[in-house]
GROMACS .gro file of C-alpha atoms in nm:
model
  164
    1MET     CA    1   8.411  -3.742  -3.010
    2ALA     CA    2   8.746  -3.567  -3.046
    3LEU     CA    3   8.893  -3.871  -3.217
    4LEU     CA    4   8.613  -3.872  -3.474
    5ARG     CA    5   8.680  -3.502  -3.544
    6GLU     CA    6   9.050  -3.579  -3.596
    7ILE     CA    7   8.961  -3.855  -3.841
    8GLU     CA    8   8.746  -3.609  -4.033
    9LYS     CA    9   9.031  -3.352  -4.043
   10VAL     CA   10   9.265  -3.591  -4.220
   11LYS     CA   11   8.993  -3.663  -4.474
   12LEU     CA   12   8.934  -4.024  -4.374
   13GLU     CA   13   8.581  -4.136  -4.433
   14LEU     CA   14   8.379  -4.217  -4.124
   15ASP     CA   15   8.163  -4.524  -4.153
   16ALA     CA   16   7.895  -4.676  -3.933
   17SER     CA   17   8.157  -4.871  -3.737
   18CYS     CA   18   8.341  -4.550  -3.645
   19TYR     CA   19   8.022  -4.388  -3.521
   20THR     CA   20   7.919  -4.701  -3.330
   21ALA     CA   21   8.258  -4.714  -3.159
   22GLY     CA   22   8.225  -4.346  -3.074
   23ILE     CA   23   7.877  -4.396  -2.927
   24ILE     CA   24   8.000  -4.687  -2.718
   25ALA     CA   25   8.300  -4.482  -2.600
   26CYS     CA   26   8.066  -4.207  -2.478
   27GLY     CA   27   7.969  -4.427  -2.185
   28THR     CA   28   7.754  -4.220  -1.953
   29ARG     CA   29   7.786  -3.901  -2.156
   30TRP     CA   30   7.445  -3.957  -2.305
   31GLN     CA   31   7.427  -3.615  -2.477
   32HIS     CA   32   7.741  -3.694  -2.677
   33ALA     CA   33   7.604  -4.037  -2.769
   34VAL     CA   34   7.283  -3.879  -2.898
   35VAL     CA   35   7.478  -3.617  -3.097
   36LEU     CA   36   7.680  -3.892  -3.264
   37MET     CA   37   7.363  -4.087  -3.341
   38VAL     CA   38   7.210  -3.779  -3.504
   39GLU     CA   39   7.530  -3.718  -3.703
   40MET     CA   40   7.530  -4.081  -3.810
   41LEU     CA   41   7.177  -4.042  -3.944
   42GLY     CA   42   7.269  -3.710  -4.109
   43GLU     CA   43   7.552  -3.881  -4.293
   44ARG     CA   44   7.301  -4.140  -4.413
   45LEU     CA   45   7.491  -4.412  -4.234
   46GLY     CA   46   7.239  -4.657  -4.107
   47PRO     CA   47   7.268  -4.716  -3.737
   48ASN     CA   48   7.268  -5.076  -3.625
   49THR     CA   49   7.135  -5.254  -3.320
   50GLN     CA   50   7.468  -5.212  -3.140
   51SER     CA   51   7.485  -4.835  -3.191
   52CYS     CA   52   7.121  -4.788  -3.090
   53ASN     CA   53   7.160  -5.009  -2.783
   54ALA     CA   54   7.473  -4.822  -2.674
   55CYS     CA   55   7.291  -4.491  -2.703
   56ILE     CA   56   6.986  -4.624  -2.514
   57SER     CA   57   7.212  -4.764  -2.242
   58ALA     CA   58   7.395  -4.433  -2.199
   59CYS     CA   59   7.059  -4.261  -2.156
   60ALA     CA   60   6.934  -4.531  -1.919
   61ILE     CA   61   7.235  -4.510  -1.690
   62CYS     CA   62   7.178  -4.138  -1.655
   63GLY     CA   63   6.803  -4.174  -1.598
   64GLN     CA   64   6.711  -4.012  -1.928
   65TRP     CA   65   6.400  -4.226  -1.976
   66ARG     CA   66   6.229  -3.996  -2.226
   67VAL     CA   67   6.529  -4.000  -2.458
   68ALA     CA   68   6.581  -4.376  -2.414
   69LEU     CA   69   6.218  -4.451  -2.500
   70SER     CA   70   6.231  -4.214  -2.795
   71LEU     CA   71   6.541  -4.391  -2.928
   72LEU     CA   72   6.370  -4.728  -2.885
   73ARG     CA   73   6.069  -4.607  -3.085
   74GLU     CA   74   6.285  -4.453  -3.356
   75MET     CA   75   6.481  -4.774  -3.413
   76THR     CA   76   6.207  -4.917  -3.631
   77ASP     CA   77   6.185  -4.587  -3.824
   78VAL     CA   78   6.542  -4.642  -3.940
   79THR     CA   79   6.481  -5.015  -4.003
   80VAL     CA   80   6.669  -5.140  -3.699
   81GLU     CA   81   6.487  -5.412  -3.510
   82PRO     CA   82   6.501  -5.365  -3.132
   83ASP     CA   83   6.623  -5.670  -2.941
   84ILE     CA   84   6.615  -5.779  -2.578
   85VAL     CA   85   6.914  -5.553  -2.504
   86SER     CA   86   6.722  -5.255  -2.644
   87TYR     CA   87   6.427  -5.331  -2.419
   88SER     CA   88   6.652  -5.401  -2.120
   89GLY     CA   89   6.809  -5.057  -2.158
   90ALA     CA   90   6.473  -4.888  -2.199
   91SER     CA   91   6.327  -5.069  -1.897
   92LEU     CA   92   6.632  -4.968  -1.689
   93ALA     CA   93   6.571  -4.607  -1.794
   94CYS     CA   94   6.210  -4.643  -1.678
   95GLU     CA   95   6.333  -4.786  -1.348
   96LYS     CA   96   6.573  -4.495  -1.291
   97GLY     CA   97   6.296  -4.249  -1.377
   98ALA     CA   98   6.032  -4.424  -1.165
   99GLN     CA   99   5.816  -4.482  -1.473
  100GLY     CA  100   5.637  -4.801  -1.370
  101LEU     CA  101   5.351  -4.785  -1.619
  102ARG     CA  102   5.585  -4.716  -1.909
  103ALA     CA  103   5.803  -5.008  -1.801
  104LEU     CA  104   5.496  -5.233  -1.789
  105SER     CA  105   5.411  -5.118  -2.141
  106LEU     CA  106   5.755  -5.230  -2.260
  107LEU     CA  107   5.699  -5.567  -2.097
  108ARG     CA  108   5.366  -5.602  -2.279
  109GLU     CA  109   5.536  -5.519  -2.609
  110LEU     CA  110   5.789  -5.796  -2.554
  111ARG     CA  111   5.522  -6.046  -2.463
  112ASP     CA  112   5.307  -5.944  -2.762
  113ALA     CA  113   5.611  -6.009  -2.982
  114GLU     CA  114   5.650  -6.346  -2.806
  115VAL     CA  115   5.993  -6.252  -2.675
  116GLU     CA  116   6.089  -6.379  -2.330
  117PRO     CA  117   6.159  -6.065  -2.126
  118GLY     CA  118   6.422  -6.221  -1.902
  119VAL     CA  119   6.529  -6.139  -1.549
  120VAL     CA  120   6.678  -5.796  -1.624
  121VAL     CA  121   6.360  -5.659  -1.784
  122CYS     CA  122   6.132  -5.812  -1.520
  123SER     CA  123   6.347  -5.678  -1.237
  124SER     CA  124   6.358  -5.332  -1.393
  125VAL     CA  125   5.980  -5.332  -1.433
  126ILE     CA  126   5.930  -5.438  -1.070
  127ASN     CA  127   6.176  -5.177  -0.945
  128ALA     CA  128   6.018  -4.906  -1.162
  129CYS     CA  129   5.676  -4.989  -1.022
  130ASP     CA  130   5.815  -4.993  -0.669
  131ARG     CA  131   5.984  -4.655  -0.713
  132CYS     CA  132   5.664  -4.487  -0.824
  133GLY     CA  133   5.446  -4.662  -0.566
  134GLN     CA  134   5.257  -4.871  -0.823
  135TRP     CA  135   5.358  -5.215  -0.702
  136ARG     CA  136   5.026  -5.391  -0.771
  137PRO     CA  137   5.070  -5.419  -1.150
  138ALA     CA  138   5.417  -5.573  -1.098
  139TRP     CA  139   5.298  -5.831  -0.844
  140PRO     CA  140   5.235  -6.105  -1.107
  141LEU     CA  141   5.601  -6.086  -1.218
  142LEU     CA  142   5.735  -6.210  -0.886
  143PRO     CA  143   5.654  -6.581  -0.934
  144ALA     CA  144   5.832  -6.579  -1.272
  145LEU     CA  145   6.146  -6.443  -1.108
  146GLY     CA  146   6.118  -6.695  -0.827
  147ALA     CA  147   6.094  -6.977  -1.083
  148ALA     CA  148   6.409  -6.843  -1.246
  149GLY     CA  149   6.585  -6.876  -0.910
  150THR     CA  150   6.632  -6.506  -0.854
  151ALA     CA  151   6.476  -6.214  -0.673
  152PRO     CA  152   6.410  -5.870  -0.814
  153LEU     CA  153   6.744  -5.698  -0.863
  154GLY     CA  154   6.760  -5.419  -0.610
  155ALA     CA  155   6.390  -5.421  -0.526
  156GLN     CA  156   6.347  -5.281  -0.181
  157PRO     CA  157   5.994  -5.337  -0.056
  158ARG     CA  158   5.900  -4.984   0.044
  159CYS     CA  159   5.540  -5.092   0.054
  160GLY     CA  160   5.622  -5.402   0.259
  161ARG     CA  161   5.447  -5.632   0.014
  162TRP     CA  162   5.724  -5.788  -0.197
  163CYS     CA  163   5.780  -6.066   0.055
  164THR     CA  164   5.504  -6.281   0.196
   0.00000   0.00000   0.00000
């Protein structure tokens, strides 16, 4: 963020690429990423998929599922189409926050849009359900992961029912 402020001081014009780079550079400092996203919108610089995904990912890593889901929803408001990376980040945020039903809702959205959710989303959904003790709704996802030649990433069967 300091670099962006220095650019402003010397009267260089910040564009969407500068803000996107700043958001990506924030890493796990999700509050800073959100501030830059808000500034980007305030400057009437349209965010792109990359800037939105970077902001969602920063929130997801820090378990800020409410903010990550809000950003996902707001993408379409600013005419940015969410992609599989957007949904992967949001599902990871749901996993970290033990929001199994919200993660399942994201999975339904992807399927309704006829987008293959992939291993990352499916694993995050399973783990989110496991973390909140709602493993039954995630049970049908297991065969799909098995067919892909993988197991749920990090799923630890607290309920003792993942493995048969």
